[in-house]
Short mmCIF file of C-alpha atoms in Angstrom, two decimals:
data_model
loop_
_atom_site.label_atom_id
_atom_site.label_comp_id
_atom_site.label_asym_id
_atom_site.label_seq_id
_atom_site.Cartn_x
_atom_site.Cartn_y
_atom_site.Cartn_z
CA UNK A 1 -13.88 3.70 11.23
CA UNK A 2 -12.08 1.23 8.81
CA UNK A 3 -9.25 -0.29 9.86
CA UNK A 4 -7.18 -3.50 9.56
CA UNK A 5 -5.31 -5.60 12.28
CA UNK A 6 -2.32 -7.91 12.06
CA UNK A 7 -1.66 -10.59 14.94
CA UNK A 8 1.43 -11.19 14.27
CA UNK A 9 4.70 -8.24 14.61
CA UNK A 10 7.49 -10.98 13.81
CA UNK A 11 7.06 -14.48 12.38
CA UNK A 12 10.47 -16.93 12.29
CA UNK A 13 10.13 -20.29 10.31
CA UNK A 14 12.56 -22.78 8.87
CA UNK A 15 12.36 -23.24 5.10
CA UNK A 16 9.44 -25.66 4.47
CA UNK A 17 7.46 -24.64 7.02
CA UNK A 18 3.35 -24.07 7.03
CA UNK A 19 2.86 -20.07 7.07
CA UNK A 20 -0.62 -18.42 8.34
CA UNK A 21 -0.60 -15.08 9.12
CA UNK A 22 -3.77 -13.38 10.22
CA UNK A 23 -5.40 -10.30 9.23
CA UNK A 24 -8.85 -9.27 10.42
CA UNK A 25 -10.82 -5.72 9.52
CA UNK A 26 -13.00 -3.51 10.37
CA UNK A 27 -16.10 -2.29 7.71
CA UNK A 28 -19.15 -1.71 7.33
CA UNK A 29 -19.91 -3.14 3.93
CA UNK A 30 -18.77 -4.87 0.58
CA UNK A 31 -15.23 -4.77 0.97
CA UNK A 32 -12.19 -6.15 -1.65
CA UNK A 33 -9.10 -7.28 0.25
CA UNK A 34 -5.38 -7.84 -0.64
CA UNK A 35 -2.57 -9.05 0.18
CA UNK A 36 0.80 -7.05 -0.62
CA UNK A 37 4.45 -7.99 -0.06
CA UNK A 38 7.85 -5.74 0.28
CA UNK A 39 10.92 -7.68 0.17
CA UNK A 40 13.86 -6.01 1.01
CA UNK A 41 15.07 -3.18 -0.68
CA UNK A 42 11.93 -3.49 -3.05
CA UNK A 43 9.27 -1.69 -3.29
CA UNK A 44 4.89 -3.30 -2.69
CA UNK A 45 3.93 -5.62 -4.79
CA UNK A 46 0.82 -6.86 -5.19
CA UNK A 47 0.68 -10.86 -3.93
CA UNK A 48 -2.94 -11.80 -4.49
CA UNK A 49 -6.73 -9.66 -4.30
CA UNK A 50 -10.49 -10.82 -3.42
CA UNK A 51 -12.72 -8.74 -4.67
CA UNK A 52 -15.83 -11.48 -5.50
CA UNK A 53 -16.39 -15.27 -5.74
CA UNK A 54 -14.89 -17.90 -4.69
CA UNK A 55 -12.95 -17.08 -1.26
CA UNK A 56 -10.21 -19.08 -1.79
CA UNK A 57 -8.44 -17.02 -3.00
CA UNK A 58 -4.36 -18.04 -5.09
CA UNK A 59 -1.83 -15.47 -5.48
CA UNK A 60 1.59 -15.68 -7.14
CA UNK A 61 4.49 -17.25 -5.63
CA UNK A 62 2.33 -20.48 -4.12
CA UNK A 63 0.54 -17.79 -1.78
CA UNK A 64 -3.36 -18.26 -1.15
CA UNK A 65 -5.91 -16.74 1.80
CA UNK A 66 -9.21 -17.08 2.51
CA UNK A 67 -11.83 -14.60 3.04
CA UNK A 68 -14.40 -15.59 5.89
CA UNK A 69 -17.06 -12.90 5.66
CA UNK A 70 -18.23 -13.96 9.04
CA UNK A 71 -15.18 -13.54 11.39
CA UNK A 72 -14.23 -10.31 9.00
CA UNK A 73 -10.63 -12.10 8.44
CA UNK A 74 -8.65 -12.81 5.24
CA UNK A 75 -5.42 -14.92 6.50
CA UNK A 76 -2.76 -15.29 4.38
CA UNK A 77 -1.45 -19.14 3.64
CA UNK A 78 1.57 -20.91 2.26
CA UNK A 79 2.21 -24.67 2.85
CA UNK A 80 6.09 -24.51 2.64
CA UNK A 81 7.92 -21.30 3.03
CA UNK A 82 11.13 -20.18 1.00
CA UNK A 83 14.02 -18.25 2.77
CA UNK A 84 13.17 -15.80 -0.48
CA UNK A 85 9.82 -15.40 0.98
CA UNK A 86 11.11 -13.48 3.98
CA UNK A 87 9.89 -10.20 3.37
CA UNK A 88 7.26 -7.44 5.03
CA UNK A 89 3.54 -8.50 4.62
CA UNK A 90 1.28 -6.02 4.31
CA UNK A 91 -3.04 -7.01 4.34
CA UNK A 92 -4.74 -4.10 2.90
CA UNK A 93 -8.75 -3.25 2.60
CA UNK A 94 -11.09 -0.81 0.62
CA UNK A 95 -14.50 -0.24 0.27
CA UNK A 96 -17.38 1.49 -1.21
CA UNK A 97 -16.74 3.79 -4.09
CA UNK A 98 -13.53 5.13 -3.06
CA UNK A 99 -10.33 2.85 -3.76
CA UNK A 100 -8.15 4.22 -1.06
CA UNK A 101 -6.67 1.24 0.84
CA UNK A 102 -6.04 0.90 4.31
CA UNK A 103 -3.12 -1.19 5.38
CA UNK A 104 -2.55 -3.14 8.59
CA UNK A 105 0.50 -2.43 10.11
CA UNK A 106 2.19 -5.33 8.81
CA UNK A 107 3.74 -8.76 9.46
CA UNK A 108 7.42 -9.32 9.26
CA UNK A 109 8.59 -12.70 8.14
CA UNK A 110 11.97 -14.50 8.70
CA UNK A 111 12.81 -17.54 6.89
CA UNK A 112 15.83 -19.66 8.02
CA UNK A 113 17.46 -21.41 5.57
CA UNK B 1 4.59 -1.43 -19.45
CA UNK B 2 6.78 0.06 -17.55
CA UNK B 3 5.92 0.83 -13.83
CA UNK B 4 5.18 3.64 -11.55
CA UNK B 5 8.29 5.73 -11.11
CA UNK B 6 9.17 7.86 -8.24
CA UNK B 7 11.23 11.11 -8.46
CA UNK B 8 13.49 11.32 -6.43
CA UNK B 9 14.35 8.35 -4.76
CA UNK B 10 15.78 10.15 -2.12
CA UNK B 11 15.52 13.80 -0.77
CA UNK B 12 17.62 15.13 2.38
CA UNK B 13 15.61 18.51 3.64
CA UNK B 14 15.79 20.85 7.25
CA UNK B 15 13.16 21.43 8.94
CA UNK B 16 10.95 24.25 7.67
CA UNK B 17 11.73 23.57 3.92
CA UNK B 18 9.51 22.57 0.95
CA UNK B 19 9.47 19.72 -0.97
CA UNK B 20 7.50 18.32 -4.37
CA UNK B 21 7.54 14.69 -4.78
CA UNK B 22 6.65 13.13 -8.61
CA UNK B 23 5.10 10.42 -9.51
CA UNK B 24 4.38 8.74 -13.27
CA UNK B 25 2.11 5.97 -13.22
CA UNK B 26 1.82 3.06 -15.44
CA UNK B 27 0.95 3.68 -18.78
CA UNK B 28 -3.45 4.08 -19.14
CA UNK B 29 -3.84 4.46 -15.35
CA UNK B 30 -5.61 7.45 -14.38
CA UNK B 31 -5.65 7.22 -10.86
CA UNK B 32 -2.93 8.23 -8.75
CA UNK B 33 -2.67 7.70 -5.01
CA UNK B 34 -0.38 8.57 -2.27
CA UNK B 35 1.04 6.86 1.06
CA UNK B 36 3.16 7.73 3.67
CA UNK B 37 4.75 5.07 5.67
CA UNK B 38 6.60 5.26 8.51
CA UNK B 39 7.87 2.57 11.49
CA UNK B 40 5.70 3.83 13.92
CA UNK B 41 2.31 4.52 11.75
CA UNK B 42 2.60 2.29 9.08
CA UNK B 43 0.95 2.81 5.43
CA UNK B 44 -1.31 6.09 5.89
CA UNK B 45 -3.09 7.24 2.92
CA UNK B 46 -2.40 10.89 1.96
CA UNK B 47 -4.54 11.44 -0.87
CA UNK B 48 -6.08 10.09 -4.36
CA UNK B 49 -6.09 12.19 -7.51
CA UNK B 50 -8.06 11.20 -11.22
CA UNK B 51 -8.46 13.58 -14.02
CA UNK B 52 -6.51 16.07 -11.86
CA UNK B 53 -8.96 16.51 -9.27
CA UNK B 54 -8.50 15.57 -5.66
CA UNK B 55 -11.49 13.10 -5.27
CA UNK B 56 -10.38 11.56 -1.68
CA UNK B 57 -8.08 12.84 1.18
CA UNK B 58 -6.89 11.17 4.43
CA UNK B 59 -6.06 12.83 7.58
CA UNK B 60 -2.88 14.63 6.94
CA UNK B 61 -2.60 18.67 7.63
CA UNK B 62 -3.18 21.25 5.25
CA UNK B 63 1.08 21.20 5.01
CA UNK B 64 0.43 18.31 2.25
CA UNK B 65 -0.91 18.71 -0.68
CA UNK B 66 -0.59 17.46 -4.61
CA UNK B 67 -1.88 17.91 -8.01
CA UNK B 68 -2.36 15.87 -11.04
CA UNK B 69 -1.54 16.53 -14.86
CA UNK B 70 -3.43 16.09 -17.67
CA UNK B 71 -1.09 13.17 -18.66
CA UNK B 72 -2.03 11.44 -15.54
CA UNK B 73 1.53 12.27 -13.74
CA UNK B 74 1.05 13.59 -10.31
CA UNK B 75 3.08 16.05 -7.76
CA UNK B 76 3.17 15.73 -4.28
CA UNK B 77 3.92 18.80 -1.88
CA UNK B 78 4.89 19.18 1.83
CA UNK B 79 5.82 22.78 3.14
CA UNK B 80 6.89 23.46 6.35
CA UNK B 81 8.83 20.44 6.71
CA UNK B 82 8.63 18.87 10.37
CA UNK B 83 11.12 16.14 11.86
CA UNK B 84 7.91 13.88 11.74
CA UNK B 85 7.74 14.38 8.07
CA UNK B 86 10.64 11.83 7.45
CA UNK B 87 9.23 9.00 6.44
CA UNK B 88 8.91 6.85 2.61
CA UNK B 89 6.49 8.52 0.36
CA UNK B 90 4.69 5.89 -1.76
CA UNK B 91 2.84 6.54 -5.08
CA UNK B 92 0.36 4.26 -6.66
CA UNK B 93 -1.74 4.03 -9.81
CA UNK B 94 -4.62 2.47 -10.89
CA UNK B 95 -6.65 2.04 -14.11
CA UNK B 96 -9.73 3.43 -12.25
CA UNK B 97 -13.18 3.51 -14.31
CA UNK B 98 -15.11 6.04 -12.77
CA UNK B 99 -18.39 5.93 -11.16
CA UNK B 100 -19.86 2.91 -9.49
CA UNK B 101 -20.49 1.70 -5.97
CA UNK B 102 -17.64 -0.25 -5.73
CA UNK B 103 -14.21 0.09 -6.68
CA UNK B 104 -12.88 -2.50 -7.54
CA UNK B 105 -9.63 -1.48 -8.98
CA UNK B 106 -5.98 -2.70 -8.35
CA UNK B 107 -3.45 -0.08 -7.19
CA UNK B 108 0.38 -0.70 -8.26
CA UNK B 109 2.37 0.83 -5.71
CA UNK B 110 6.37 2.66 -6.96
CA UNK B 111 9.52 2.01 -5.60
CA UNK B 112 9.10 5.57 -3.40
CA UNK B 113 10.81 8.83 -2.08
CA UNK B 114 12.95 8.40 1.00
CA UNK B 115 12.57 12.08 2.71
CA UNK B 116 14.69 12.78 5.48
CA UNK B 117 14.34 15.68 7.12
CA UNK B 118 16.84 17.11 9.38
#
């Protein structure tokens, strides 16, 4: 069965701090991968998507991850977090014909000012 | 283009009630897709609809169910409310070209229905 795994429950960094938060999944094939955030009180937004290419991969808001087909893992990067980037991360997968994503069970992230 | 929009935002129900749930995606998407999420079980996918048919379900009782309008808007259903119902229903919509191996399609998620049942 699909699924997708988050290390990390809680993650607490001072402002301009390195962020890498890890998401690995499970499939069976060609898969496209994202990256969503939920800030609070707000509702998913969509932070950056591989689908093909080049798997480096840059989303809005200085956010970038990598896809590395062998270990099955598409981490999430930032070089120098925001407190406005404390929010709920979310990695997501889908495969085959059907679009349906399936989430991991998320990463929450506290920036201190 | 205006987003997806969720109707209502929030909904206070006892157990053994009804509820419908609406969603309007964004403007030219034809794909609409539903997610419960919870704190203990995360995002769970409910079910997809496009061109008002039910083309993919997850593994949710018979108790949920939803339809889709030929203007693309979709309904969401629960009867029988349970206590472990309560969660935030999540709509999302998608372009969605049909056919092909591999979608590769972007889903744009609404703000969501806060159901509380008591």
């Amino acid at each position: 069965a699909q699924s997708v795994s988050q290390h990390n429950h809680h993650v607490i960094l001072s402002e301009a701090a390195s962020l890498e938060l890890g998401c690995n999944y499970s499939y069976g094939g060609t898969v496209n991968l994202f990256w969503y955030v939920q800030y609070p009180g707000q509702h998913l937004q969509l932070l950056l998507k591989y689908f093909s290419g080049d798997p480096l991969v840059k989303g809005i808001k200085g956010f970038e991850a990598e896809f590395i087909k062998s270990k099955f893992s598409f981490n999430l990067r930032k070089p120098s977090v925001q407190w406005s980037d404390t929010a709920e991360y979310f990695c997501a997968v889908s495969g085959g014909s059907q679009g349906n994503l399936i989430f991991g069970k998320g990463t929450k992230l506290s920036v201190k000012p | 283009k205006a987003g997806v929009t969720q109707t209502p935002r929030y909904l206070i129900k006892t157990r053994g009630q009804q509820v419908t749930l609406s969603c309007s995606p964004i403007s030219g998407h034809r794909s609409v897709s539903w997610y419960q999420q919870t704190p203990g079980q995360g995002l769970q996918f409910l079910f997809e609809y496009f061109s008002e048919t039910q083309r993919n379900k997850g593994n949710f009782p018979g108790r949920f169910s939803g339809r889709q309008f030929s203007n693309s808007r979709s309904e969401m259903n629960v009867s029988t409310l349970e206590l472990g119902d309560s969660a935030l229903y999540l709509c999302a919509s998608s372009i969605q070209t049909s056919g092909g191996t591999l979608n590769t399609d972007t889903q744009y998620f609404g703000p969501g229905t806060r159901l509380t049942v008591l």
